[in-house]
mmCIF file of C-alpha atoms in Angstrom:
data_model
loop_
_atom_site.group_PDB
_atom_site.id
_atom_site.type_symbol
_atom_site.label_atom_id
_atom_site.label_comp_id
_atom_site.label_asym_id
_atom_site.label_seq_id
_atom_site.Cartn_x
_atom_site.Cartn_y
_atom_site.Cartn_z
ATOM 1 C CA MET A 1 -6.513 -7.110 -26.619
ATOM 2 C CA ALA A 2 -3.416 -8.653 -25.538
ATOM 3 C CA ASP A 3 0.139 -7.866 -26.664
ATOM 4 C CA THR A 4 3.273 -8.719 -25.623
ATOM 5 C CA ALA A 5 6.803 -6.923 -26.053
ATOM 6 C CA GLY A 6 10.310 -8.147 -25.610
ATOM 7 C CA ALA A 7 9.112 -11.312 -27.101
ATOM 8 C CA ALA A 8 12.672 -12.734 -27.581
ATOM 9 C CA ARG A 9 15.837 -12.666 -25.713
ATOM 10 C CA PRO A 10 17.833 -9.619 -26.900
ATOM 11 C CA SER A 11 20.812 -9.921 -28.824
ATOM 12 C CA ARG A 12 22.153 -7.075 -26.664
ATOM 13 C CA ARG A 13 22.010 -7.374 -23.042
ATOM 14 C CA VAL A 14 20.539 -4.374 -21.351
ATOM 15 C CA VAL A 15 21.721 -3.624 -17.569
ATOM 16 C CA ILE A 16 20.807 -0.919 -15.224
ATOM 17 C CA THR A 17 23.848 1.217 -13.876
ATOM 18 C CA GLY A 18 22.258 4.305 -12.281
ATOM 19 C CA LEU A 19 19.410 5.105 -10.154
ATOM 20 C CA GLY A 20 17.658 8.484 -9.181
ATOM 21 C CA ALA A 21 14.787 8.932 -6.626
ATOM 22 C CA VAL A 22 12.984 12.003 -5.589
ATOM 23 C CA SER A 23 10.695 10.531 -3.253
ATOM 24 C CA PRO A 24 8.405 11.288 -0.292
ATOM 25 C CA VAL A 25 10.876 9.135 1.777
ATOM 26 C CA GLY A 26 13.975 10.771 0.650
ATOM 27 C CA ILE A 27 15.954 12.164 -2.131
ATOM 28 C CA GLY A 28 18.840 9.856 -3.651
ATOM 29 C CA ALA A 29 18.826 6.334 -4.162
ATOM 30 C CA ASP A 30 20.680 5.454 -1.125
ATOM 31 C CA VAL A 31 18.308 7.343 1.163
ATOM 32 C CA PHE A 32 15.368 5.906 -0.476
ATOM 33 C CA ALA A 33 16.510 2.547 -0.204
ATOM 34 C CA ALA A 34 17.283 2.864 3.581
ATOM 35 C CA ALA A 35 13.895 4.225 4.122
ATOM 36 C CA VAL A 36 11.985 1.514 2.412
ATOM 37 C CA ARG A 37 13.968 -1.035 3.882
ATOM 38 C CA ALA A 38 13.125 0.483 7.377
ATOM 39 C CA GLY A 39 9.471 0.703 6.503
ATOM 40 C CA VAL A 40 9.496 4.359 6.814
ATOM 41 C CA ASN A 41 6.042 6.256 6.336
ATOM 42 C CA GLY A 42 6.279 8.815 3.733
ATOM 43 C CA THR A 43 2.728 10.218 4.154
ATOM 44 C CA ALA A 44 1.529 13.234 5.816
ATOM 45 C CA PRO A 45 -1.056 15.877 5.797
ATOM 46 C CA ILE A 46 -1.117 17.774 2.435
ATOM 47 C CA GLU A 47 0.987 20.919 1.934
ATOM 48 C CA SER A 48 0.601 21.528 -1.727
ATOM 49 C CA PHE A 49 -3.004 22.727 -1.713
ATOM 50 C CA ASP A 50 -5.801 23.477 0.640
ATOM 51 C CA ALA A 51 -7.413 19.889 1.295
ATOM 52 C CA SER A 52 -9.342 21.047 4.259
ATOM 53 C CA ALA A 53 -12.722 20.390 2.547
ATOM 54 C CA PHE A 54 -11.777 16.782 1.953
ATOM 55 C CA PRO A 55 -12.399 14.200 4.667
ATOM 56 C CA ARG A 56 -8.973 12.443 3.531
ATOM 57 C CA ARG A 57 -6.174 14.915 3.775
ATOM 58 C CA LYS A 58 -3.003 12.934 3.522
ATOM 59 C CA ALA A 59 -0.347 12.503 0.636
ATOM 60 C CA GLY A 60 3.083 11.517 0.031
ATOM 61 C CA GLU A 61 4.862 14.541 -0.875
ATOM 62 C CA VAL A 62 8.299 15.486 -1.472
ATOM 63 C CA LEU A 63 8.595 18.270 1.223
ATOM 64 C CA ASP A 64 12.041 19.249 0.872
ATOM 65 C CA PHE A 65 12.470 19.342 -2.598
ATOM 66 C CA GLU A 66 14.203 22.442 -3.987
ATOM 67 C CA PRO A 67 14.851 22.108 -7.857
ATOM 68 C CA ALA A 68 17.775 24.419 -7.785
ATOM 69 C CA ASP A 69 19.744 22.118 -5.477
ATOM 70 C CA HIS A 70 19.871 19.496 -8.170
ATOM 71 C CA LEU A 71 19.416 21.199 -11.609
ATOM 72 C CA LYS A 72 22.290 22.631 -13.441
ATOM 73 C CA ARG A 73 20.621 24.179 -16.610
ATOM 74 C CA LEU A 74 16.589 24.104 -16.094
ATOM 75 C CA ASP A 75 15.437 27.538 -14.908
ATOM 76 C CA PRO A 76 12.808 26.133 -12.185
ATOM 77 C CA PRO A 77 10.188 29.055 -12.696
ATOM 78 C CA ARG A 78 9.888 27.775 -16.511
ATOM 79 C CA TRP A 79 9.130 24.394 -15.763
ATOM 80 C CA GLY A 80 6.136 22.393 -14.050
ATOM 81 C CA ARG A 81 6.604 20.335 -10.679
ATOM 82 C CA SER A 82 6.507 17.016 -12.626
ATOM 83 C CA GLY A 83 9.144 18.096 -15.271
ATOM 84 C CA LEU A 84 11.425 19.292 -12.408
ATOM 85 C CA LEU A 85 11.056 16.045 -10.452
ATOM 86 C CA ALA A 86 11.794 14.147 -13.302
ATOM 87 C CA ALA A 87 14.922 16.197 -14.312
ATOM 88 C CA ALA A 88 16.438 16.128 -10.801
ATOM 89 C CA ALA A 89 15.949 12.411 -10.631
ATOM 90 C CA ALA A 90 17.595 12.010 -13.896
ATOM 91 C CA ARG A 91 20.508 14.149 -12.685
ATOM 92 C CA LEU A 92 20.870 11.911 -9.785
ATOM 93 C CA ALA A 93 20.751 8.676 -11.775
ATOM 94 C CA VAL A 94 23.389 10.095 -14.181
ATOM 95 C CA ALA A 95 25.658 10.910 -11.004
ATOM 96 C CA ASP A 96 24.862 7.586 -9.536
ATOM 97 C CA ALA A 97 25.895 6.063 -12.989
ATOM 98 C CA ASP A 98 29.021 8.009 -12.906
ATOM 99 C CA ILE A 99 28.696 8.491 -16.753
ATOM 100 C CA ASP A 100 29.622 12.126 -17.987
ATOM 101 C CA GLU A 101 27.899 14.000 -20.477
ATOM 102 C CA GLU A 102 30.166 13.323 -23.384
ATOM 103 C CA GLN A 103 29.512 9.801 -22.777
ATOM 104 C CA LEU A 104 25.749 10.299 -23.029
ATOM 105 C CA ASP A 105 26.159 12.340 -26.232
ATOM 106 C CA THR A 106 28.393 9.808 -28.087
ATOM 107 C CA ALA A 107 26.099 6.944 -26.780
ATOM 108 C CA ARG A 108 22.902 8.509 -28.437
ATOM 109 C CA ALA A 109 21.032 8.749 -25.191
ATOM 110 C CA GLY A 110 17.577 9.899 -24.774
ATOM 111 C CA ALA A 111 14.993 9.996 -22.265
ATOM 112 C CA VAL A 112 11.598 7.948 -21.774
ATOM 113 C CA MET A 113 9.257 9.141 -18.992
ATOM 114 C CA GLY A 114 5.852 8.012 -17.875
ATOM 115 C CA THR A 115 3.303 10.026 -15.980
ATOM 116 C CA THR A 116 -0.266 9.999 -15.261
ATOM 117 C CA SER A 117 -1.505 13.478 -14.974
ATOM 118 C CA GLY A 118 1.290 15.429 -16.949
ATOM 119 C CA GLU A 119 1.890 18.791 -15.389
ATOM 120 C CA SER A 120 -1.155 18.362 -13.240
ATOM 121 C CA ALA A 121 0.071 21.196 -10.801
ATOM 122 C CA VAL A 122 0.417 23.646 -13.442
ATOM 123 C CA VAL A 123 -3.236 22.853 -14.717
ATOM 124 C CA GLN A 124 -4.540 23.191 -11.126
ATOM 125 C CA ALA A 125 -2.868 26.572 -10.823
ATOM 126 C CA LEU A 126 -4.414 27.678 -14.205
ATOM 127 C CA ALA A 127 -7.705 26.552 -12.877
ATOM 128 C CA GLU A 128 -7.542 28.623 -10.009
ATOM 129 C CA GLN A 129 -6.504 31.518 -12.000
ATOM 130 C CA TRP A 130 -9.473 31.096 -14.256
ATOM 131 C CA ILE A 131 -12.095 30.681 -11.270
ATOM 132 C CA GLU A 132 -10.623 33.968 -9.423
ATOM 133 C CA GLY A 133 -10.108 36.245 -12.490
ATOM 134 C CA GLY A 134 -11.757 34.719 -15.519
ATOM 135 C CA LEU A 135 -10.379 33.395 -18.785
ATOM 136 C CA ALA A 136 -8.350 36.783 -19.617
ATOM 137 C CA SER A 137 -6.539 36.447 -16.356
ATOM 138 C CA ILE A 138 -4.493 33.207 -17.062
ATOM 139 C CA ASP A 139 -0.908 33.489 -17.279
ATOM 140 C CA GLY A 140 -0.115 32.631 -20.879
ATOM 141 C CA GLU A 141 3.564 31.551 -19.997
ATOM 142 C CA LEU A 142 2.281 29.231 -17.264
ATOM 143 C CA ALA A 143 -0.242 27.835 -19.771
ATOM 144 C CA GLY A 144 2.781 27.067 -21.958
ATOM 145 C CA GLN A 145 4.120 24.583 -19.267
ATOM 146 C CA THR A 146 1.139 22.321 -19.430
ATOM 147 C CA PRO A 147 1.986 19.777 -22.137
ATOM 148 C CA ALA A 148 2.968 16.497 -20.801
ATOM 149 C CA SER A 149 5.495 16.135 -23.217
ATOM 150 C CA ARG A 150 7.555 18.598 -21.215
ATOM 151 C CA ILE A 151 8.186 15.850 -18.654
ATOM 152 C CA ALA A 152 10.819 13.956 -20.735
ATOM 153 C CA ASN A 153 11.707 17.269 -22.513
ATOM 154 C CA ALA A 154 12.788 18.427 -19.192
ATOM 155 C CA VAL A 155 15.203 15.638 -18.688
ATOM 156 C CA SER A 156 16.779 15.931 -22.095
ATOM 157 C CA ALA A 157 17.006 19.659 -21.693
ATOM 158 C CA GLU A 158 18.799 19.298 -18.308
ATOM 159 C CA LEU A 159 21.367 16.896 -19.656
ATOM 160 C CA ARG A 160 21.467 17.579 -23.201
ATOM 161 C CA LEU A 161 20.400 14.424 -24.420
ATOM 162 C CA THR A 162 20.099 14.220 -28.255
ATOM 163 C CA GLY A 163 18.225 10.692 -28.503
ATOM 164 C CA GLU A 164 14.857 10.038 -28.794
ATOM 165 C CA THR A 165 12.733 11.910 -26.215
ATOM 166 C CA GLN A 166 9.284 10.467 -25.251
ATOM 167 C CA THR A 167 6.723 10.892 -22.604
ATOM 168 C CA ILE A 168 4.464 7.899 -22.105
ATOM 169 C CA PRO A 169 0.924 8.909 -20.339
ATOM 170 C CA THR A 170 -0.223 5.458 -19.381
ATOM 171 C CA ALA A 171 -0.938 6.236 -15.960
ATOM 172 C CA CYS A 172 -0.122 3.849 -13.087
ATOM 173 C CA SER A 173 1.817 1.355 -15.367
ATOM 174 C CA ALA A 174 3.648 4.334 -17.125
ATOM 175 C CA SER A 175 7.153 3.831 -15.627
ATOM 176 C CA ASN A 176 7.133 0.254 -16.480
ATOM 177 C CA TYR A 177 6.194 1.203 -20.125
ATOM 178 C CA ALA A 178 8.951 3.466 -20.266
ATOM 179 C CA LEU A 179 11.465 0.975 -18.825
ATOM 180 C CA GLY A 180 10.316 -1.675 -21.522
ATOM 181 C CA TYR A 181 10.496 0.962 -24.469
ATOM 182 C CA ALA A 182 13.968 2.208 -23.273
ATOM 183 C CA TYR A 183 15.029 -1.290 -23.072
ATOM 184 C CA ASP A 184 13.727 -2.021 -26.742
ATOM 185 C CA LEU A 185 15.651 1.061 -27.970
ATOM 186 C CA VAL A 186 18.998 -0.353 -26.213
ATOM 187 C CA ARG A 187 18.795 -3.684 -26.983
ATOM 188 C CA SER A 188 17.925 -3.038 -30.626
ATOM 189 C CA GLY A 189 20.996 -0.899 -31.090
ATOM 190 C CA GLU A 190 19.071 2.421 -31.520
ATOM 191 C CA ALA A 191 20.935 3.747 -28.415
ATOM 192 C CA GLU A 192 23.544 2.701 -26.132
ATOM 193 C CA VAL A 193 22.319 4.523 -23.313
ATOM 194 C CA MET A 194 18.684 5.603 -22.448
ATOM 195 C CA LEU A 195 17.250 7.295 -19.157
ATOM 196 C CA ALA A 196 13.713 5.811 -18.052
ATOM 197 C CA GLY A 197 11.136 6.276 -15.558
ATOM 198 C CA GLY A 198 8.364 8.366 -14.431
ATOM 199 C CA ALA A 199 7.098 11.427 -12.537
ATOM 200 C CA ASP A 200 3.920 13.040 -11.110
ATOM 201 C CA ALA A 201 2.847 15.802 -8.581
ATOM 202 C CA VAL A 202 0.361 15.681 -5.899
ATOM 203 C CA ASN A 203 -2.603 17.843 -6.924
ATOM 204 C CA ARG A 204 -6.165 18.478 -6.221
ATOM 205 C CA LEU A 205 -7.825 16.752 -9.336
ATOM 206 C CA THR A 206 -6.188 13.249 -8.605
ATOM 207 C CA HIS A 207 -7.023 13.384 -5.158
ATOM 208 C CA ALA A 208 -10.563 14.524 -5.726
ATOM 209 C CA GLY A 209 -10.748 11.677 -8.457
ATOM 210 C CA PHE A 210 -9.735 8.764 -6.049
ATOM 211 C CA TYR A 211 -11.707 10.193 -3.285
ATOM 212 C CA ALA A 212 -14.839 10.283 -5.531
ATOM 213 C CA LEU A 213 -14.273 6.797 -6.462
ATOM 214 C CA GLY A 214 -14.035 5.722 -2.782
ATOM 215 C CA ALA A 215 -10.526 4.403 -3.180
ATOM 216 C CA MET A 216 -8.715 6.726 -0.621
ATOM 217 C CA ALA A 217 -7.430 5.247 2.543
ATOM 218 C CA GLU A 218 -8.630 6.452 5.954
ATOM 219 C CA ASP A 219 -5.346 7.223 7.114
ATOM 220 C CA VAL A 220 -2.179 5.247 5.918
ATOM 221 C CA PRO A 221 -2.185 2.734 3.110
ATOM 222 C CA ARG A 222 -2.128 -0.953 4.425
ATOM 223 C CA PRO A 223 -1.662 -3.116 1.246
ATOM 224 C CA PHE A 224 -2.453 -6.626 1.577
ATOM 225 C CA ALA A 225 -3.834 -6.220 5.153
ATOM 226 C CA ALA A 226 -7.626 -7.359 6.110
ATOM 227 C CA ASP A 227 -8.231 -3.795 7.246
ATOM 228 C CA ARG A 228 -6.805 -1.952 4.204
ATOM 229 C CA SER A 229 -8.898 0.849 2.798
ATOM 230 C CA GLY A 230 -7.412 2.224 -0.089
ATOM 231 C CA ILE A 231 -4.427 4.553 -1.586
ATOM 232 C CA VAL A 232 -2.968 7.619 -0.479
ATOM 233 C CA THR A 233 -1.751 9.585 -3.242
ATOM 234 C CA GLY A 234 1.922 10.624 -3.906
ATOM 235 C CA GLU A 235 4.473 12.143 -5.941
ATOM 236 C CA GLY A 236 8.022 12.063 -7.150
ATOM 237 C CA GLY A 237 10.469 11.376 -9.812
ATOM 238 C CA ALA A 238 12.166 7.893 -10.518
ATOM 239 C CA VAL A 239 14.866 7.439 -13.124
ATOM 240 C CA LEU A 240 16.932 4.477 -14.023
ATOM 241 C CA VAL A 241 20.091 4.673 -16.566
ATOM 242 C CA LEU A 242 19.865 1.736 -18.865
ATOM 243 C CA GLU A 243 22.883 0.773 -21.106
ATOM 244 C CA THR A 244 24.294 -2.309 -23.006
ATOM 245 C CA TYR A 245 26.107 -4.728 -20.838
ATOM 246 C CA GLU A 246 29.153 -4.139 -23.171
ATOM 247 C CA HIS A 247 28.973 -0.363 -22.732
ATOM 248 C CA ALA A 248 28.756 -0.720 -18.869
ATOM 249 C CA VAL A 249 31.789 -3.114 -19.006
ATOM 250 C CA ALA A 250 33.945 -0.865 -21.329
ATOM 251 C CA ARG A 251 33.519 1.996 -18.809
ATOM 252 C CA GLY A 252 33.864 -0.035 -15.679
ATOM 253 C CA ALA A 253 30.107 0.725 -14.464
ATOM 254 C CA ARG A 254 28.470 -0.710 -11.559
ATOM 255 C CA MET A 255 25.821 -2.741 -12.614
ATOM 256 C CA TYR A 256 22.548 -3.029 -10.075
ATOM 257 C CA ALA A 257 20.425 -5.612 -12.539
ATOM 258 C CA GLU A 258 19.808 -6.847 -15.913
ATOM 259 C CA ILE A 259 16.495 -6.227 -17.755
ATOM 260 C CA LEU A 260 15.532 -9.864 -18.991
ATOM 261 C CA GLY A 261 12.376 -8.910 -20.545
ATOM 262 C CA TYR A 262 8.791 -7.333 -20.014
ATOM 263 C CA ALA A 263 5.311 -7.604 -21.272
ATOM 264 C CA ALA A 264 2.326 -5.569 -21.807
ATOM 265 C CA ASN A 265 -1.296 -5.967 -22.548
ATOM 266 C CA CYS A 266 -4.589 -4.152 -22.316
ATOM 267 C CA ASP A 267 -7.884 -6.205 -21.875
ATOM 268 C CA ALA A 268 -9.965 -2.818 -21.711
ATOM 269 C CA ALA A 269 -12.677 -4.975 -19.811
ATOM 270 C CA HIS A 270 -13.413 -2.403 -17.102
ATOM 271 C CA MET A 271 -12.685 1.340 -16.546
ATOM 272 C CA VAL A 272 -11.172 0.712 -13.100
ATOM 273 C CA HIS A 273 -11.619 -2.902 -12.165
ATOM 274 C CA PRO A 274 -8.433 -5.004 -12.733
ATOM 275 C CA ASP A 275 -8.803 -8.390 -14.398
ATOM 276 C CA ALA A 276 -6.982 -11.233 -12.829
ATOM 277 C CA THR A 277 -7.017 -13.756 -15.801
ATOM 278 C CA SER A 278 -5.497 -10.598 -18.234
ATOM 279 C CA ILE A 279 -2.815 -9.923 -15.306
ATOM 280 C CA ALA A 280 -2.042 -13.424 -15.186
ATOM 281 C CA ALA A 281 -1.442 -13.564 -18.944
ATOM 282 C CA GLY A 282 0.592 -10.502 -18.853
ATOM 283 C CA ILE A 283 3.086 -12.289 -16.217
ATOM 284 C CA ARG A 284 3.223 -15.255 -18.339
ATOM 285 C CA ALA A 285 4.048 -13.244 -21.406
ATOM 286 C CA ALA A 286 6.901 -11.369 -19.335
ATOM 287 C CA HIS A 287 8.314 -14.801 -18.149
ATOM 288 C CA GLU A 288 8.441 -16.059 -21.659
ATOM 289 C CA ALA A 289 9.979 -12.587 -22.951
ATOM 290 C CA ALA A 290 12.839 -13.158 -20.296
ATOM 291 C CA GLY A 291 13.280 -16.443 -20.778
ATOM 292 C CA VAL A 292 12.604 -17.697 -17.242
ATOM 293 C CA GLU A 293 10.146 -19.793 -15.297
ATOM 294 C CA ALA A 294 7.483 -19.022 -12.665
ATOM 295 C CA ALA A 295 9.823 -21.098 -10.307
ATOM 296 C CA GLN A 296 12.711 -18.924 -10.815
ATOM 297 C CA ILE A 297 10.951 -15.653 -9.666
ATOM 298 C CA ASP A 298 12.442 -14.618 -5.918
ATOM 299 C CA TYR A 299 10.015 -11.549 -5.171
ATOM 300 C CA ILE A 300 7.307 -9.594 -6.794
ATOM 301 C CA CYS A 301 7.287 -5.942 -6.381
ATOM 302 C CA ALA A 302 3.587 -5.521 -6.228
ATOM 303 C CA HIS A 303 1.284 -2.654 -7.769
ATOM 304 C CA GLY A 304 -0.364 -3.235 -4.305
ATOM 305 C CA THR A 305 -2.446 0.034 -4.217
ATOM 306 C CA GLY A 306 -4.169 -1.108 -0.809
ATOM 307 C CA THR A 307 -7.561 -1.174 -2.288
ATOM 308 C CA PRO A 308 -9.546 -4.425 -1.556
ATOM 309 C CA THR A 309 -10.310 -4.916 -4.976
ATOM 310 C CA ASN A 310 -6.694 -4.339 -6.283
ATOM 311 C CA ASP A 311 -4.722 -6.472 -3.874
ATOM 312 C CA SER A 312 -7.191 -9.409 -3.924
ATOM 313 C CA THR A 313 -7.246 -9.317 -7.912
ATOM 314 C CA GLU A 314 -3.299 -8.982 -7.921
ATOM 315 C CA VAL A 315 -2.803 -12.067 -5.470
ATOM 316 C CA ALA A 316 -5.404 -13.930 -7.511
ATOM 317 C CA ALA A 317 -3.524 -13.353 -10.778
ATOM 318 C CA ALA A 318 -0.161 -14.305 -8.940
ATOM 319 C CA ARG A 319 -1.955 -17.660 -7.690
ATOM 320 C CA GLU A 320 -2.832 -18.437 -11.028
ATOM 321 C CA VAL A 321 0.693 -18.423 -12.435
ATOM 322 C CA PHE A 322 2.544 -19.546 -9.483
ATOM 323 C CA GLY A 323 0.200 -21.882 -7.773
ATOM 324 C CA ASP A 324 0.909 -22.391 -4.073
ATOM 325 C CA ARG A 325 4.046 -21.074 -4.274
ATOM 326 C CA ILE A 326 3.644 -17.243 -4.542
ATOM 327 C CA PRO A 327 6.896 -15.378 -4.045
ATOM 328 C CA PRO A 328 7.084 -12.929 -1.467
ATOM 329 C CA ILE A 329 5.005 -9.967 -2.694
ATOM 330 C CA SER A 330 5.174 -6.432 -1.065
ATOM 331 C CA SER A 331 4.346 -3.041 -1.931
ATOM 332 C CA ILE A 332 6.371 0.145 -1.506
ATOM 333 C CA LYS A 333 3.175 2.272 -1.860
ATOM 334 C CA SER A 334 2.633 1.386 1.811
ATOM 335 C CA MET A 335 5.497 4.099 2.458
ATOM 336 C CA LEU A 336 5.328 6.565 -0.629
ATOM 337 C CA GLY A 337 1.751 6.481 -1.420
ATOM 338 C CA HIS A 338 0.708 6.084 -4.863
ATOM 339 C CA THR A 339 3.138 8.001 -6.910
ATOM 340 C CA MET A 340 1.173 7.330 -9.867
ATOM 341 C CA GLY A 341 3.266 7.534 -13.258
ATOM 342 C CA ALA A 342 6.514 7.184 -11.147
ATOM 343 C CA ALA A 343 5.276 4.073 -9.198
ATOM 344 C CA SER A 344 6.788 1.169 -11.122
ATOM 345 C CA GLY A 345 9.802 3.307 -11.614
ATOM 346 C CA PHE A 346 10.226 3.404 -7.753
ATOM 347 C CA GLY A 347 9.402 -0.263 -8.002
ATOM 348 C CA ALA A 348 12.283 -0.756 -9.971
ATOM 349 C CA ILE A 349 14.628 1.176 -8.160
ATOM 350 C CA ALA A 350 13.748 -0.874 -4.858
ATOM 351 C CA CYS A 351 14.502 -4.041 -6.813
ATOM 352 C CA CYS A 352 17.710 -2.841 -8.150
ATOM 353 C CA LYS A 353 18.572 -2.062 -4.279
ATOM 354 C CA ALA A 354 17.085 -5.227 -3.247
ATOM 355 C CA PHE A 355 19.860 -7.013 -5.415
ATOM 356 C CA GLU A 356 22.754 -4.755 -4.288
ATOM 357 C CA GLN A 357 21.752 -5.041 -0.756
ATOM 358 C CA ASP A 358 20.189 -8.479 -0.272
ATOM 359 C CA PHE A 359 16.951 -7.673 1.284
ATOM 360 C CA LEU A 360 13.173 -7.808 0.428
ATOM 361 C CA PRO A 361 11.465 -4.720 0.463
ATOM 362 C CA PRO A 362 8.456 -4.634 2.948
ATOM 363 C CA THR A 363 4.730 -3.816 3.155
ATOM 364 C CA ALA A 364 4.904 -1.133 5.936
ATOM 365 C CA ASN A 365 1.965 -0.510 8.171
ATOM 366 C CA VAL A 366 1.023 -4.241 8.035
ATOM 367 C CA THR A 367 1.480 -6.891 10.582
ATOM 368 C CA GLU A 368 0.058 -9.955 8.684
ATOM 369 C CA SER A 369 -1.653 -10.715 5.220
ATOM 370 C CA ASP A 370 -5.438 -10.601 4.989
ATOM 371 C CA PRO A 371 -6.431 -14.293 5.632
ATOM 372 C CA ALA A 372 -9.080 -13.691 2.851
ATOM 373 C CA LEU A 373 -6.126 -13.566 0.128
ATOM 374 C CA GLY A 374 -5.690 -17.214 0.838
ATOM 375 C CA GLU A 375 -2.667 -19.378 2.191
ATOM 376 C CA GLY A 376 0.718 -18.574 1.254
ATOM 377 C CA VAL A 377 0.804 -14.762 0.838
ATOM 378 C CA ASP A 378 4.051 -13.172 2.292
ATOM 379 C CA CYS A 379 3.580 -9.436 2.048
ATOM 380 C CA VAL A 380 6.950 -8.956 3.954
ATOM 381 C CA PRO A 381 5.048 -7.052 6.699
ATOM 382 C CA GLY A 382 6.765 -4.239 8.533
ATOM 383 C CA VAL A 383 10.354 -3.896 7.519
ATOM 384 C CA GLY A 384 12.600 -5.424 5.075
ATOM 385 C CA ARG A 385 14.183 -8.790 5.474
ATOM 386 C CA GLU A 386 17.464 -10.304 4.497
ATOM 387 C CA ALA A 387 17.091 -12.349 1.597
ATOM 388 C CA ARG A 388 19.386 -13.059 -1.653
ATOM 389 C CA LEU A 389 17.376 -12.472 -4.666
ATOM 390 C CA ASP A 390 18.303 -13.392 -8.455
ATOM 391 C CA ILE A 391 15.200 -12.852 -10.447
ATOM 392 C CA VAL A 392 12.327 -10.467 -9.557
ATOM 393 C CA GLN A 393 9.339 -9.110 -11.303
ATOM 394 C CA ASN A 394 7.867 -5.630 -10.920
ATOM 395 C CA HIS A 395 4.235 -4.974 -11.592
ATOM 396 C CA GLY A 396 2.626 -1.725 -12.900
ATOM 397 C CA PHE A 397 -1.234 -1.834 -13.622
ATOM 398 C CA ALA A 398 -3.352 0.880 -14.738
ATOM 399 C CA PHE A 399 -7.002 1.785 -15.295
ATOM 400 C CA GLY A 400 -8.726 0.164 -18.371
ATOM 401 C CA GLY A 401 -6.870 -3.048 -17.713
ATOM 402 C CA ASN A 402 -3.447 -1.711 -18.763
ATOM 403 C CA ASN A 403 -0.756 -4.028 -17.374
ATOM 404 C CA VAL A 404 2.992 -3.921 -17.696
ATOM 405 C CA ILE A 405 5.289 -6.450 -16.016
ATOM 406 C CA THR A 406 9.168 -6.032 -16.159
ATOM 407 C CA ILE A 407 11.559 -8.723 -15.165
ATOM 408 C CA LEU A 408 14.915 -7.889 -13.433
ATOM 409 C CA GLY A 409 17.602 -10.434 -12.759
ATOM 410 C CA ARG A 410 20.887 -10.279 -10.839
ATOM 411 C CA VAL A 411 23.801 -9.585 -13.394
ATOM 412 C CA SER A 412 25.878 -12.454 -14.003
#
């Protein structure tokens, strides 16, 4: 099955004016950008659960996250970690956008958030209660925190948003889905302002699942390197403020980027193996939706998990579209770990900061690209590199052949 969205240029331009990052390399968009540019490693031995029985024991956790430091309305004990990460990132994004709550109300603002595992840390805690004390020992109030829908609800409750509130559980492509859907709501006139992104928490189930698949890195993630061995799981909350160009101009807002278009498809060809032809079709559809040519793309923020299969398939898809001129293609998962439903949200934030600060985000832990990927693959190894970018594309791919590509441009 293939489908595209944003298939025509919008009559209303949609710009990104606020960024909120609660990440393993720092909290706040500026801290995040500085760490990404420097190639900081945000992975470390797992602290959120006992990982001693696993041969692989690292993750990208937000170790200094204290929800009460960021939230004004939510009572942290009543919400799961994913929702708290999302709400804190949203609070930071709104502050970064310098937009007050009355403006959010009049703009019919809402929240669209992506996730892979929902409130996975809550489910993990309930499972431990059940194992230790039987079904009757389960905390009913904690059980009430399990619905994945509470992730977007947490954002809207924290900011008293009255517009559409949706959680999109399409896993590793979910933030890009959220950005695309929020973009549709704003450009179509259903809202003037939307908050979009994703959140997920490190947990035993996800860690065990990727380990069982043989997809977990031996030490640190090295996307596109010859010695890459897989992913390291991660967590975080990534939120972006979207509004119409006219709304942003009227209130004198800083504009990081314009969303030019996006596309989504799902080939369902294999449970976990990505398909290069399907991804290439998605890239072409995104270019068409954005009204751009392949030659205009200056940078690809890759899905870049660091598994041998993902990286070779992603490069093959890019080569199918771009030929021998593949734009610089890098993976910030090399620093954050794989933050699952938040991953492409963090990718979009990195792209926005790259526009603002004129740099190419790097692939850390790598000195050169795998020669087996072919000629012309510049993964921006090591640390960020100065570059002026005008149009970039942000990849988000998920199991089941679920692909979403967003196209962002410098605001003109």
